Structure formats: structure tokens, C-alpha cells
Coordinates of C-alpha atoms in Angstrom, one line a residue:
Chain B
X30 CA 88.1 153.4 -32.7
X31 CA 87.5 154.2 -36.3
X32 CA 86.6 150.6 -37.0
X33 CA 84.1 150.7 -34.1
X34 CA 82.7 154.0 -35.2
X35 CA 82.1 152.7 -38.7
X36 CA 80.6 149.4 -37.4
X37 CA 78.2 151.4 -35.2
X38 CA 77.1 153.3 -38.3
X39 CA 76.7 150.3 -40.5
X40 CA 75.4 147.9 -37.9
X41 CA 71.8 149.0 -37.9
X42 CA 70.5 149.2 -41.4
X43 CA 67.1 150.8 -40.8
X44 CA 68.7 153.5 -38.6
X45 CA 71.4 154.0 -41.2
X46 CA 68.8 154.5 -43.9
X47 CA 66.9 157.0 -41.8
X48 CA 70.1 158.9 -41.1
X49 CA 71.1 158.9 -44.7
X50 CA 67.6 160.0 -45.7
X51 CA 67.9 163.0 -43.4
X52 CA 71.3 164.0 -44.7
X53 CA 70.3 163.4 -48.3
X54 CA 67.3 165.7 -47.8
X55 CA 69.6 168.4 -46.5
X56 CA 72.1 168.0 -49.2
X57 CA 69.4 168.0 -51.9
X58 CA 67.8 171.0 -50.4
X59 CA 71.0 173.0 -50.3
X60 CA 71.9 172.0 -53.8
X61 CA 68.5 172.8 -55.2
X62 CA 68.2 176.1 -53.3
X63 CA 71.7 177.0 -54.6
X64 CA 70.6 176.0 -58.1
X65 CA 67.5 178.1 -57.9
X66 CA 69.6 181.1 -56.7
X67 CA 72.1 180.6 -59.5
X68 CA 69.4 180.2 -62.1
X69 CA 67.4 183.2 -60.8
X70 CA 70.4 185.5 -60.6
X71 CA 72.0 184.2 -63.7
X72 CA 68.7 184.6 -65.7
X73 CA 68.5 188.3 -64.9
X74 CA 71.5 189.1 -66.9
X75 CA 71.1 186.6 -69.8
X76 CA 70.6 189.5 -72.3
X77 CA 73.8 191.1 -71.1
X78 CA 75.9 188.0 -70.8
X79 CA 74.8 186.8 -74.2
X80 CA 75.9 189.8 -76.1
X81 CA 79.1 190.7 -77.8
X82 CA 79.0 194.3 -76.7
X83 CA 81.8 195.3 -74.5
X84 CA 80.1 198.6 -73.5
X85 CA 76.5 199.3 -72.6
X86 CA 76.0 203.1 -72.8
X87 CA 73.0 204.2 -70.8
X88 CA 71.7 207.1 -68.7
X89 CA 73.8 207.8 -65.6
X90 CA 70.7 207.1 -63.6
X91 CA 70.3 203.6 -64.9
X92 CA 69.1 201.3 -62.0
X93 CA 69.4 198.0 -63.8
X94 CA 68.7 196.6 -67.2
X95 CA 64.9 197.3 -67.2
X96 CA 64.8 200.6 -65.4
X97 CA 66.7 203.4 -67.1
X98 CA 66.0 206.8 -68.7
X99 CA 65.7 207.2 -72.4
X100 CA 68.5 208.4 -74.7
X101 CA 68.1 210.3 -78.0
X102 CA 68.7 208.1 -81.0
X103 CA 71.3 210.6 -82.0
X104 CA 73.6 209.1 -79.4
X105 CA 74.1 206.1 -81.7
X106 CA 75.3 208.3 -84.5
X107 CA 77.7 210.3 -82.1
X108 CA 79.2 207.1 -80.7
X109 CA 79.8 205.5 -84.1
X110 CA 82.1 208.4 -84.9
X111 CA 84.3 207.9 -81.8
X112 CA 87.7 206.5 -82.5
X113 CA 88.0 203.0 -81.2
X114 CA 84.3 202.1 -81.7
X115 CA 83.9 199.2 -84.2
X116 CA 80.1 198.9 -83.9
X117 CA 77.3 200.8 -82.1
X118 CA 73.7 199.8 -82.2
X119 CA 70.6 201.0 -80.4
X120 CA 68.6 199.0 -77.9
X121 CA 65.2 200.0 -76.6
X122 CA 63.4 198.2 -73.7
X123 CA 59.7 198.8 -73.6
X124 CA 56.6 197.4 -72.0
X125 CA 53.4 196.2 -73.6
X126 CA 50.5 193.8 -73.3
X127 CA 50.1 191.1 -76.0
X128 CA 46.7 189.5 -76.7
X129 CA 46.5 186.1 -78.2
X130 CA 43.8 185.1 -80.7
X131 CA 41.9 183.4 -77.9
X132 CA 41.9 186.7 -75.9
X133 CA 44.6 185.8 -73.4
X134 CA 46.7 188.7 -72.2
X135 CA 50.4 188.6 -71.4
X136 CA 52.5 191.4 -70.0
X137 CA 55.6 191.6 -72.2
X138 CA 58.9 193.3 -72.3
X139 CA 59.7 194.4 -75.8
X140 CA 63.4 194.5 -76.6
X141 CA 63.8 196.6 -79.8
X142 CA 67.1 196.2 -81.6
X143 CA 68.6 196.3 -85.1
X144 CA 68.9 192.6 -86.1
X145 CA 71.5 193.1 -88.9
X146 CA 74.9 192.7 -87.3
X147 CA 73.5 192.9 -83.8
X148 CA 75.7 192.3 -80.8
X149 CA 72.8 190.3 -79.2
X150 CA 73.4 186.5 -79.4
X151 CA 70.0 185.1 -79.2
X152 CA 70.8 181.7 -80.7
X153 CA 68.7 182.4 -83.7
X154 CA 70.2 182.2 -87.3
X155 CA 71.1 185.7 -88.4
X156 CA 69.0 185.2 -91.6
X157 CA 65.9 184.5 -89.4
X158 CA 66.5 187.7 -87.5
X159 CA 67.3 189.8 -90.5
X160 CA 64.0 188.7 -92.2
X161 CA 61.9 189.9 -89.3
X162 CA 59.4 192.5 -90.4
X163 CA 57.3 194.9 -88.4
X164 CA 55.0 192.9 -86.1
X165 CA 57.4 189.9 -85.9
X166 CA 59.3 188.9 -82.8
X167 CA 61.6 186.3 -81.4
X168 CA 60.9 184.9 -77.9
X169 CA 62.2 182.1 -75.7
X170 CA 60.7 178.8 -76.5
X171 CA 59.9 178.2 -72.9
X172 CA 57.5 181.3 -73.0
X173 CA 55.2 179.9 -75.7
X174 CA 52.8 178.8 -73.0
X175 CA 52.7 182.2 -71.4
X176 CA 52.1 183.8 -74.9
X177 CA 49.4 181.3 -75.6
X178 CA 51.3 180.5 -78.8
X179 CA 51.8 177.1 -80.5
X180 CA 55.1 178.0 -82.1
X181 CA 56.6 179.9 -85.0
X182 CA 53.9 181.6 -87.0
X183 CA 51.5 182.0 -84.1
X184 CA 49.9 185.4 -84.1
X185 CA 48.5 187.9 -81.7
X186 CA 48.2 191.6 -81.3
X187 CA 49.8 194.4 -79.3
X188 CA 47.9 197.7 -79.4
X189 CA 46.0 196.3 -82.3
X190 CA 49.2 195.8 -84.3
X191 CA 50.1 192.2 -85.3
X192 CA 52.6 190.5 -83.1
X193 CA 53.7 187.2 -84.7
X194 CA 56.2 184.6 -83.4
X195 CA 58.9 184.7 -86.1
X196 CA 61.8 182.9 -84.3
X197 CA 62.4 181.0 -81.1
X198 CA 65.3 181.6 -78.8
X199 CA 66.6 179.3 -76.0
X200 CA 67.8 180.2 -72.5
X201 CA 67.2 184.0 -72.9
X202 CA 64.3 184.6 -70.6
X203 CA 64.8 186.0 -67.1
X204 CA 62.9 184.0 -64.5
X205 CA 61.2 187.0 -62.9
X206 CA 60.7 189.4 -65.8
X207 CA 57.8 189.5 -68.2
X208 CA 58.2 187.6 -71.4
X209 CA 60.9 189.2 -73.5
X210 CA 60.0 189.8 -77.1
X211 CA 63.0 190.6 -79.3
X212 CA 61.8 192.7 -82.3
X213 CA 63.0 195.4 -84.7
X214 CA 63.1 199.0 -83.4
X215 CA 60.1 199.7 -85.7
X216 CA 58.0 197.0 -84.1
X217 CA 59.0 198.1 -80.6
X218 CA 57.9 201.7 -81.4
X219 CA 54.7 200.5 -83.0
X220 CA 53.8 198.3 -80.0
X221 CA 54.9 200.7 -77.3
X222 CA 55.3 204.3 -78.4
X223 CA 56.5 205.4 -74.9
X224 CA 59.9 204.0 -73.9
X225 CA 60.7 203.0 -70.3
X226 CA 61.3 206.2 -68.4
X227 CA 59.3 208.4 -70.7
X228 CA 56.5 208.3 -68.3
X229 CA 58.6 210.8 -66.3
X230 CA 58.3 213.2 -69.2
X231 CA 61.0 215.2 -71.0
X232 CA 61.5 212.6 -73.8
X233 CA 64.2 213.6 -76.2
X234 CA 63.0 215.2 -79.4
X235 CA 63.6 213.7 -82.8
X236 CA 63.8 210.0 -83.5
X237 CA 62.0 207.6 -81.1
X238 CA 64.1 207.3 -78.0
X239 CA 66.2 204.3 -77.1
X240 CA 67.6 203.1 -73.8
X241 CA 71.0 201.7 -74.6
X242 CA 73.7 201.9 -77.1
X243 CA 75.6 198.7 -77.4
X244 CA 79.2 199.2 -78.4
X245 CA 81.8 196.8 -79.7
X246 CA 85.4 198.1 -79.6
X247 CA 88.0 198.0 -82.3
X248 CA 90.8 195.7 -81.4
X249 CA 93.1 196.8 -79.9
X250 CA 91.3 199.7 -78.2
X251 CA 91.8 201.5 -74.9
X252 CA 88.4 200.7 -73.3
X253 CA 88.6 203.4 -70.5
X254 CA 89.6 206.0 -73.1
X255 CA 86.7 205.1 -75.4
X256 CA 84.3 205.1 -72.4
X257 CA 85.5 208.6 -71.4
X258 CA 85.1 209.8 -75.0
X259 CA 81.6 208.4 -75.2
X260 CA 80.6 210.0 -71.9
X261 CA 82.0 213.3 -73.2
X262 CA 80.3 213.1 -76.5
X263 CA 76.9 212.1 -75.0
X264 CA 76.4 214.1 -71.9
X265 CA 74.4 212.5 -69.1
X266 CA 75.5 209.0 -70.1
X267 CA 77.8 206.4 -68.7
X268 CA 79.5 203.6 -70.6
X269 CA 79.1 200.5 -68.4
X270 CA 81.4 197.5 -69.0
X271 CA 79.5 194.3 -69.7
X272 CA 80.5 192.7 -66.4
X273 CA 79.7 195.9 -64.5
X274 CA 76.3 196.1 -66.2
X275 CA 75.6 192.5 -65.3
X276 CA 76.7 193.0 -61.7
X277 CA 74.4 196.0 -61.3
X278 CA 71.5 194.1 -62.7
X279 CA 72.1 191.0 -60.5
X280 CA 72.6 193.2 -57.4
X281 CA 69.3 195.0 -58.1
X282 CA 67.3 191.7 -58.3
X283 CA 69.0 190.2 -55.3
X284 CA 68.3 193.3 -53.2
X285 CA 64.8 193.8 -54.5
X286 CA 63.6 190.2 -54.1
X287 CA 65.7 189.2 -51.0
X288 CA 66.0 185.9 -52.8
X289 CA 69.4 185.1 -51.4
X290 CA 68.1 185.6 -47.8
X291 CA 64.9 183.7 -48.4
X292 CA 66.6 180.7 -50.1
X293 CA 69.3 180.7 -47.4
X294 CA 66.6 180.8 -44.7
X295 CA 64.9 177.8 -46.3
X296 CA 68.2 175.9 -46.5
X297 CA 69.0 176.7 -42.9
X298 CA 65.6 175.5 -41.7
X299 CA 66.0 172.4 -43.7
X300 CA 69.5 171.8 -42.4
X301 CA 68.2 172.2 -38.8
X302 CA 65.5 169.7 -39.5
X303 CA 68.0 167.2 -41.0
X304 CA 70.4 167.9 -38.1
X305 CA 67.7 167.1 -35.5
X306 CA 67.0 163.8 -37.3
X307 CA 70.7 162.9 -37.3
X308 CA 71.2 164.0 -33.7
X309 CA 68.3 162.0 -32.6
X310 CA 69.5 158.9 -34.4
X311 CA 73.0 159.3 -33.0
X312 CA 71.7 159.9 -29.5
X313 CA 69.6 156.7 -29.7
X314 CA 72.7 154.9 -31.0
X315 CA 74.8 156.2 -28.1
X316 CA 72.1 155.2 -25.6
X317 CA 72.0 151.7 -27.0
X318 CA 75.7 151.4 -26.7
X319 CA 76.0 153.1 -23.4
X320 CA 77.3 150.0 -21.6
X321 CA 80.0 149.7 -24.2
X322 CA 80.9 153.4 -23.8
X323 CA 81.1 152.7 -20.1
X324 CA 83.5 149.8 -20.8
X325 CA 85.7 152.0 -23.0
X326 CA 85.9 154.6 -20.2
X327 CA 86.5 152.0 -17.6
X328 CA 89.4 150.4 -19.4
X329 CA 91.0 153.8 -20.0
X330 CA 89.9 155.1 -23.4
X331 CA 90.1 158.9 -23.1
X332 CA 87.2 161.1 -23.8
X333 CA 88.9 162.6 -26.8
X334 CA 88.9 159.1 -28.4
X335 CA 85.1 158.8 -27.7
X336 CA 84.6 162.2 -29.3
X337 CA 86.8 161.1 -32.2
X338 CA 84.7 157.9 -32.6
X339 CA 81.4 159.9 -32.8
X340 CA 82.9 162.4 -35.1
X341 CA 84.0 159.6 -37.4
X342 CA 80.5 158.2 -37.3
X343 CA 79.2 161.7 -38.2
X344 CA 81.7 162.1 -41.0
X345 CA 80.8 158.7 -42.4
X346 CA 77.1 159.5 -42.3
X347 CA 77.7 162.9 -44.0
X348 CA 79.7 161.3 -46.8
X349 CA 77.3 158.4 -47.2
X350 CA 74.3 160.7 -47.2
X351 CA 75.9 163.2 -49.5
X352 CA 75.9 160.8 -52.5
X353 CA 72.1 160.1 -52.5
X354 CA 71.5 163.8 -51.8
X355 CA 73.4 164.8 -55.0
X356 CA 71.5 162.1 -56.9
X357 CA 68.1 163.5 -55.7
X358 CA 69.2 167.1 -56.6
X359 CA 70.2 165.9 -60.1
X360 CA 66.8 164.3 -60.5
X361 CA 65.2 167.6 -59.5
X362 CA 67.4 169.5 -61.9
X363 CA 66.4 167.1 -64.7
X364 CA 62.7 167.5 -63.9
X365 CA 63.0 171.3 -63.8
X366 CA 64.8 171.3 -67.2
X367 CA 62.2 169.0 -68.8
X368 CA 59.2 170.7 -67.4
X369 CA 60.2 174.4 -67.4
X370 CA 63.5 174.5 -69.3
X371 CA 65.0 175.9 -66.1
X372 CA 68.6 175.2 -65.4
X373 CA 68.9 174.6 -61.6
X374 CA 72.2 172.8 -61.8
X375 CA 74.4 173.7 -58.9
X376 CA 78.0 174.8 -59.3
X377 CA 81.0 172.8 -58.0
X378 CA 81.3 175.5 -55.3
X379 CA 77.7 174.8 -54.3
X380 CA 78.4 171.1 -54.3
X381 CA 81.3 171.7 -51.9
X382 CA 79.1 174.0 -49.8
X383 CA 76.5 171.2 -49.5
X384 CA 79.1 168.7 -48.4
X385 CA 80.3 171.2 -45.9
X386 CA 76.8 171.7 -44.6
X387 CA 76.3 168.0 -44.3
X388 CA 79.6 167.6 -42.4
X389 CA 78.7 170.4 -40.1
X390 CA 75.3 169.2 -39.2
X391 CA 76.5 165.7 -38.7
X392 CA 79.5 166.7 -36.6
X393 CA 77.4 169.0 -34.4
X394 CA 74.7 166.3 -34.1
X395 CA 77.5 163.9 -33.2
X396 CA 79.0 166.2 -30.6
X397 CA 75.6 166.7 -29.0
X398 CA 75.0 162.9 -28.9
X399 CA 78.5 162.1 -27.6
X400 CA 78.0 164.2 -24.4
X401 CA 75.8 161.3 -23.2
X402 CA 78.7 158.9 -23.8
X403 CA 81.4 160.9 -22.1
X404 CA 79.2 161.5 -19.1
X405 CA 78.4 157.8 -18.5
X406 CA 79.7 156.4 -15.2
X407 CA 82.4 153.9 -16.2
X408 CA 81.5 151.8 -13.1
X409 CA 78.3 151.0 -14.9
X410 CA 80.2 148.2 -16.7
X411 CA 80.6 146.4 -13.3
X412 CA 76.8 146.1 -12.9
X413 CA 75.9 142.5 -13.4
Chain Y
X13 CA 101.7 143.9 4.6
X14 CA 104.9 143.7 2.4
X15 CA 106.9 146.9 2.0
X16 CA 106.5 148.5 -1.4
X17 CA 103.1 147.0 -2.1
X18 CA 101.8 147.6 -5.6
X19 CA 98.3 148.3 -4.2
X20 CA 98.0 149.9 -0.8
X21 CA 94.4 150.7 0.3
X22 CA 93.8 152.2 3.7
X23 CA 90.5 152.7 5.7
X24 CA 88.3 152.9 2.6
X25 CA 84.8 154.1 3.1
X26 CA 82.4 154.4 0.3
X27 CA 78.7 155.2 0.1
X28 CA 76.8 155.2 -3.2
X29 CA 75.1 158.5 -3.7
X30 CA 71.3 158.4 -3.9
X31 CA 71.3 154.6 -3.8
X32 CA 72.1 153.2 -0.4
X33 CA 71.7 154.3 3.2
X34 CA 74.7 152.4 4.4
X35 CA 78.3 152.4 3.5
X36 CA 79.3 149.8 0.9
X37 CA 82.9 150.0 2.2
X38 CA 83.5 150.5 5.9
X39 CA 87.1 151.0 6.5
X40 CA 88.5 148.4 4.1
X41 CA 92.3 147.8 4.0
X42 CA 94.1 145.8 1.4
X43 CA 97.7 145.4 0.2
X44 CA 98.6 143.6 -3.0
X45 CA 102.2 142.9 -4.0
X46 CA 103.5 142.9 -7.5
X47 CA 102.7 139.7 -9.2
X48 CA 100.5 138.5 -6.4
X49 CA 97.1 137.0 -7.1
X50 CA 94.5 137.8 -4.5
X51 CA 90.9 136.6 -4.2
X52 CA 88.4 138.9 -2.6
X53 CA 85.8 136.4 -1.4
X54 CA 82.5 137.3 -0.1
X55 CA 78.7 137.0 -0.5
X56 CA 76.7 139.2 -2.8
X57 CA 76.5 142.7 -1.5
X58 CA 79.6 142.3 0.7
X59 CA 81.4 145.1 -1.1
X60 CA 83.8 143.1 -3.3
X61 CA 82.9 144.9 -6.6
X62 CA 82.8 148.3 -4.9
X63 CA 86.3 147.6 -3.6
X64 CA 87.5 146.7 -7.1
X65 CA 86.0 150.0 -8.5
X66 CA 87.7 152.0 -5.8
X67 CA 91.0 150.2 -6.2
X68 CA 91.0 150.8 -9.9
X69 CA 90.0 154.5 -9.6
X70 CA 86.6 154.1 -11.1
X71 CA 85.1 155.3 -7.9
X72 CA 86.6 157.6 -5.4
X73 CA 86.3 156.7 -1.7
X74 CA 84.8 159.4 0.6
X75 CA 87.4 158.4 3.2
X76 CA 90.7 156.6 3.1
X77 CA 93.3 156.3 0.4
X78 CA 94.4 154.1 -2.5
X79 CA 98.0 154.1 -3.6
X80 CA 99.2 152.4 -6.7
X81 CA 102.9 152.0 -6.8
X82 CA 103.1 154.7 -4.2
X83 CA 100.9 157.2 -6.1
X84 CA 97.8 158.3 -4.2
X85 CA 94.9 158.2 -6.6
X86 CA 93.3 161.1 -4.8
X87 CA 96.2 163.3 -5.8
X88 CA 95.9 162.8 -9.6
X89 CA 93.2 164.1 -11.9
X90 CA 90.6 162.2 -13.9
X91 CA 92.7 162.2 -17.1
X92 CA 95.7 160.8 -15.3
X93 CA 93.5 158.1 -13.7
X94 CA 92.1 157.2 -17.1
X95 CA 95.7 157.0 -18.5
X96 CA 96.7 154.8 -15.5
X97 CA 93.9 152.4 -16.2
X98 CA 94.8 152.2 -19.9
X99 CA 98.6 151.8 -19.3
X100 CA 98.7 149.7 -16.1
X101 CA 95.4 148.0 -15.5
X102 CA 93.5 145.2 -17.1
X103 CA 89.9 144.4 -16.5
X104 CA 87.8 141.2 -16.7
X105 CA 84.1 141.6 -16.2
X106 CA 81.4 139.3 -15.0
X107 CA 79.5 139.6 -18.3
X108 CA 82.6 139.7 -20.5
X109 CA 81.7 143.2 -21.7
X110 CA 83.0 142.6 -25.2
X111 CA 82.0 145.1 -27.9
X112 CA 79.4 143.3 -30.0
X113 CA 80.2 145.0 -33.2
X114 CA 83.9 144.0 -33.1
X115 CA 85.5 140.7 -33.8
X116 CA 87.3 138.9 -31.1
X117 CA 90.8 140.1 -32.2
X118 CA 89.4 143.6 -32.8
X119 CA 88.2 143.7 -29.2
X120 CA 91.8 143.0 -28.1
X121 CA 93.4 145.2 -30.7
X122 CA 91.2 148.2 -29.7
X123 CA 92.9 148.6 -26.3
X124 CA 96.4 147.9 -27.7
X125 CA 95.9 150.6 -30.3
X126 CA 94.6 153.0 -27.7
X127 CA 97.7 152.2 -25.6
X128 CA 99.9 153.4 -28.4
X129 CA 100.8 150.2 -30.3
X130 CA 101.0 150.4 -34.1
X131 CA 98.3 148.6 -36.0
X132 CA 100.7 145.8 -37.0
X133 CA 102.1 145.3 -33.5
X134 CA 98.6 145.3 -32.0
X135 CA 97.5 142.7 -34.5
X136 CA 100.5 140.5 -33.7
X137 CA 100.2 140.9 -30.0
X138 CA 96.4 140.2 -30.0
X139 CA 96.9 137.1 -32.2
X140 CA 99.6 135.8 -29.8
X141 CA 97.5 136.3 -26.7
X142 CA 94.4 134.8 -28.3
X143 CA 96.6 131.8 -29.3
X144 CA 97.9 131.5 -25.8
X145 CA 94.3 131.3 -24.6
X146 CA 93.5 128.7 -27.1
X147 CA 91.1 130.7 -29.2
X148 CA 93.3 131.9 -32.0
X149 CA 91.2 130.0 -34.5
X150 CA 88.1 132.0 -33.4
X151 CA 89.8 135.4 -33.6
X152 CA 87.7 136.6 -36.5
X153 CA 84.4 135.7 -34.9
X154 CA 82.0 138.2 -33.5
X155 CA 81.2 137.8 -29.8
X156 CA 77.7 136.6 -30.5
X157 CA 79.3 133.7 -32.5
X158 CA 81.4 132.6 -29.5
X159 CA 80.4 130.5 -26.5
X160 CA 80.4 132.1 -23.0
X161 CA 83.7 130.5 -22.2
X162 CA 85.2 131.7 -25.4
X163 CA 84.0 135.2 -24.8
X164 CA 85.5 135.2 -21.4
X165 CA 88.8 134.1 -22.8
X166 CA 88.7 137.0 -25.3
X167 CA 88.0 139.3 -22.3
X168 CA 91.0 137.8 -20.5
X169 CA 93.1 138.3 -23.7
X170 CA 92.0 141.9 -23.8
X171 CA 92.9 142.4 -20.2
X172 CA 96.4 140.8 -20.4
X173 CA 97.5 141.6 -24.0
X174 CA 98.7 145.0 -23.1
X175 CA 100.8 143.5 -20.2
X176 CA 99.3 145.4 -17.3
X177 CA 100.8 145.6 -13.8
X178 CA 97.4 144.8 -12.3
X179 CA 94.3 142.9 -13.5
X180 CA 91.0 143.5 -11.8
X181 CA 88.5 140.6 -12.4
X182 CA 84.9 140.9 -11.2
X183 CA 83.2 137.5 -10.8
X184 CA 85.0 136.0 -13.8
X185 CA 83.3 132.6 -13.4
X186 CA 79.8 133.5 -12.5
X187 CA 78.3 133.8 -16.0
X188 CA 79.8 130.5 -17.1
X189 CA 79.1 126.9 -16.5
X190 CA 81.2 125.2 -13.9
X191 CA 83.8 123.8 -16.3
X192 CA 84.1 126.9 -18.4
X193 CA 84.3 129.1 -15.4
X194 CA 87.1 127.2 -13.8
X195 CA 89.0 127.0 -17.1
X196 CA 88.7 130.8 -17.5
X197 CA 89.9 131.4 -14.0
X198 CA 92.8 129.0 -14.4
X199 CA 93.8 130.6 -17.7
X200 CA 93.6 134.1 -16.1
X201 CA 95.8 133.1 -13.2
X202 CA 98.3 131.2 -15.4
X203 CA 98.7 133.9 -18.0
X204 CA 99.0 136.6 -15.3
X205 CA 101.8 134.6 -13.6
X206 CA 103.6 134.4 -16.9
X207 CA 103.3 138.2 -17.3
X208 CA 104.1 138.8 -13.6
X209 CA 100.9 140.8 -13.3
X210 CA 99.1 141.2 -10.0
X211 CA 95.5 140.0 -10.0
X212 CA 92.6 141.1 -7.8
X213 CA 89.7 138.8 -8.3
X214 CA 86.3 139.5 -6.7
X215 CA 84.3 136.3 -6.5
X216 CA 82.1 134.2 -4.3
X217 CA 83.4 131.1 -6.1
X218 CA 85.3 129.1 -3.5
X219 CA 86.8 126.9 -6.3
X220 CA 89.1 129.8 -7.3
X221 CA 90.9 129.8 -4.0
X222 CA 93.4 127.1 -4.8
X223 CA 94.5 129.1 -7.9
X224 CA 95.5 132.2 -6.0
X225 CA 98.2 133.3 -3.6
X226 CA 96.0 134.7 -0.9
X227 CA 92.3 134.9 -0.1
X228 CA 90.9 138.0 1.5
X229 CA 87.4 137.7 3.0
X230 CA 85.2 140.7 2.4
X231 CA 82.3 141.0 4.8
X232 CA 80.1 144.1 5.2
X233 CA 82.5 146.3 3.5
X234 CA 85.6 145.2 5.4
X235 CA 88.5 143.0 4.5
X236 CA 89.9 140.3 6.8

């Protein structure tokens, strides 16, 4: 029966191509949607993932990377004195509007940090970061268009202060956030005197407030003990582990944007569409071979063998359609990478998921179609 | 009727639902002994094919009974009837009913595999049966590449390869020219005798009569 099932699949080339196109569409859709999801969610935590800091010290009320309350700069000094801390540095996240020489405006997120010995890994030579002066910034190369900048050296202004592209980073820009400008703390303060959260009032006195203290631990160090010591030394803060910080940020964006639900909805609708195509094609195939199915029933082939034959057809279609689907998705990934520097590559788990979806829709479509075959009157084969 | 008939049909009445206003079978009786070859002879519409369908369990008579080896078909379920057809019956159809996508030997092997033979045994048995019918050299051809006579021989091989107790043949000569038709009927009867299989042939072809053990006339849904 497997031979028969495969022959039915391969026997009609135009129908086979139509089936494979439907399945390939579903597979490509699932893979691209999964890639978009991964790229979106992954991009929200690039700054965190690409840092050497084991602890991110922030206000207890921190919602996610970009929404938190300010800390006094003095927190850095206190944390540096704690046993087990190898390095502590400030990080400020502020908002501003940059204007290019042609007058174009871009809403930007200014990440103020201390370049020398920083825990941030921006993919920029340390010397280039260390030489940044007030008014200089590094930004992702993919954002040059948004900044209306031609490349390194391009200038603009933020609050009438020079804002010049001094270095280019790669793969550091969250998809949904404003353009991230990485600059010295002095530049950040100059461009945006009020830190995020200060609009609520009650800014700490003294030095310009910051939002995070990034901490690298001495090796070996008891991370929970150091965290407790930090939280004790700087009341109102919490020391978030890097993974925890990333998880909080990812969860915020997933919840805020409903992106998982929306992409899954798109994939489900696509899968249903592809499933209908496959079901129709299998149903037509069953109808065309109805007399042969009647023969099989008449000579004593049990229904379960007929179900088996159709399921085999469905599995063959799913596997054959999966390959071009993966190829299409790879083409889409390449286009996204070339056009927008977006990495939409699906994970191996996503690839397995897409294969599972293809198998599921084909088997369901096959089972819907086979009902016609198992209900056929076997006496039909006696009709002259 | 001999005691212990392999097929024992009594007072069969059958009316096709939503098709005819009259009974296709009107109290048909028939007994067939093991190894016996019987020709059901009658004109078109006389009820021959309907009788074959009822005897083989493909249709269930509204009245009367069919016993196969003492087992009343009305007392067994659909799955058991299906298994009975696979294990003990062979079928030869008027239009050969070969599966177009399968080669000649694959058409034969399909049923042997379904009946439980291993792939190798099925291949050997199919090859031997096709050889016995003189078409071993055409075993790898698709049905469309075979003549009508060759296709009918493949159909006979399919029916007999699994060594059934009973072969039901519906108009086995009518889709063939005169010579091919007779050759097919002769081969069917000869091979069935070799295998000691009972054969019930429904046909209006008088030339088959000398090949069989008994001729039963079917007229207006009755046997005489």
C-alpha cells in the first residue's frame, strides 16, 4: 500500500507541484514567522546579552531595560567597595531627539556609559570607544538611514549640542526601540538632562542620576551573597542576574506587543490555508481513484490500510513540501539580512516545529480526504 | 445439493436502494461445492452480478441467507466479511480493475502483502503465478502497457495467487475479443482446478459452458 500511496502522489505532476507549493508556503510562513519572533524578542535584550556584567543593579521598580527609576551616582561608588565586586560601572538610559543637518528628526535612546573598561561589548575597538568625546556616539550601522547619516563623521545635533557618529556597531539595535546611541555619560547628560524616570520627580541629589550599575564579579565569588550585599548597601535596589534581566525585558515586550500571539495567529491562518489546498488536492485525488478504492475494499483490503495509504501520501507530501519551504525561508532570511541587517534565521527547534506543522496539516487533510474512500461502496467495482 | 457445500445460498431477495422498483434477486438459491466451477448464465439484467455481490458479501440480501463453509454471512460483522474476502475469496472483474499506477506484478503482490505474506514471498508467489499464466515476461509493465487479454491474465493472477477457496468472476470475457476472452476463461478454470478453488462465473457467454462443471441459468433474479 505504501508503494501505491507514493505512486498516487508522484503520478500527477501538476497536482504534486500544487500540493508542494501549498505545503512549502506553510513551512516558509512558519519558519519566517518564527524567525521574526526570535529576531524581535532576541533584539530586545541585545544590550544585556552582549555585556560582560553578571549583575544589573537597578531600582526595585524596574519594569524592563528602558523603563526604570533613577539611581544616585553614589551607588556606583558604594558597590565598588563591596567584597566580591571586580568592576562596577554606571549606565544611563535617556531619551532625546536628534536632528540631522538636513533637518530630519529621529527619536533616539541615549545609552550613557563609561567606555574605558566597559562591560558592554559593542563590537567596536576599545580605542575607538575610549577616544569618544562629548558629542560623539556609536550606533548600529543599520540605523544610519534612520539617523540620516552617511557614516562615521556624520554630524547632527541634540538639544543644539553636536551629535556626531564616531563609531559603528553591528547587531546591537532592538527592532522596536528608538535608535540606540552609545555615548559617554557626559554626552548623555548634555543631550538629555533628565534621565528616564525623573519625570516622576524626586531625582536624587548630587551627580547626574544613572539607571543601572553594571557589575562584574571577582572570580570566584558568591553571586547571591554579593547581590544581597549590594541590595543592603544601596537601599531600594535589586541586583538582577544577566539572564533574569534579559528574561524580564523579553517578557515585557512579548506582553506589551502581543507579538507571539499575532505571529502565531498569522501562522495558523496560513497553515489553515495551506491545509485547505492540500485537503482539496487529496480529495480530488481520492475521487479520481474512487473505483480503485472500491476495488481495494471489494477484495478485502481493510479500512485501516486505506487510512494508512492516505497517511503515507500525506507524509510524503509533507516531507517533499518541507524542503522547498525551507529553501524559500532561507531566501527570505537572506533578503532580510541584506536589506535590513535583520537576522530572521529560525532555530533548529523552529525547523522541527515547521516540519511538525506540515505533517499535521497534511495528515489531517489526508484523513478528511480518505473518508470518501472508506465510504465508497465496494460493489462499485462490479459496475461495467 | 451436496452436503457440506462451500457456498450455500437460500431464498435470496435483493432490491437496490433508490435505484430499482423491482427486486434484482427474487428468491435465488445456489450451492457450490469445494473445487466446483459453476457458470451463472443469463442475459444482461438477469441478476447474475447482483448474485455474485451477495454471495461474496459485498451486498447484503434483504431476505434469505448465504453460508460460506457453514458460516452465515449475516452473523458476522463488516470487518470479518472484509477479512473473509481477503483470506478466502478471489475476484476477477469484467474490466480487469487493475490499479493503473502499479506494475503487473505489483497488482498481484499488493493483495498477497495485505494477506500477510512477506515482501519476498509475495514477490516469488506473484512471479510464479504470472509465469503460470504466460505473462511473466510482462510483469514489470504497467496495465496501460498491456493488451486487454494480458490485463485479464494479470487480474486472474491477482485472484488466484493467494490461493483462495472461491473465485468470483464477473463477465471475464466480455471486455476481450473472442480469442482472448476464451483464453482468459480457459486459464482461469485450469488454474482454479490446479488450486482446487471453487469458481463462480457470471457470464452471458455460452462458450464458457464446456469449461465448467455446472451451468446455472439466472432468469429474473432466480436460479434454475
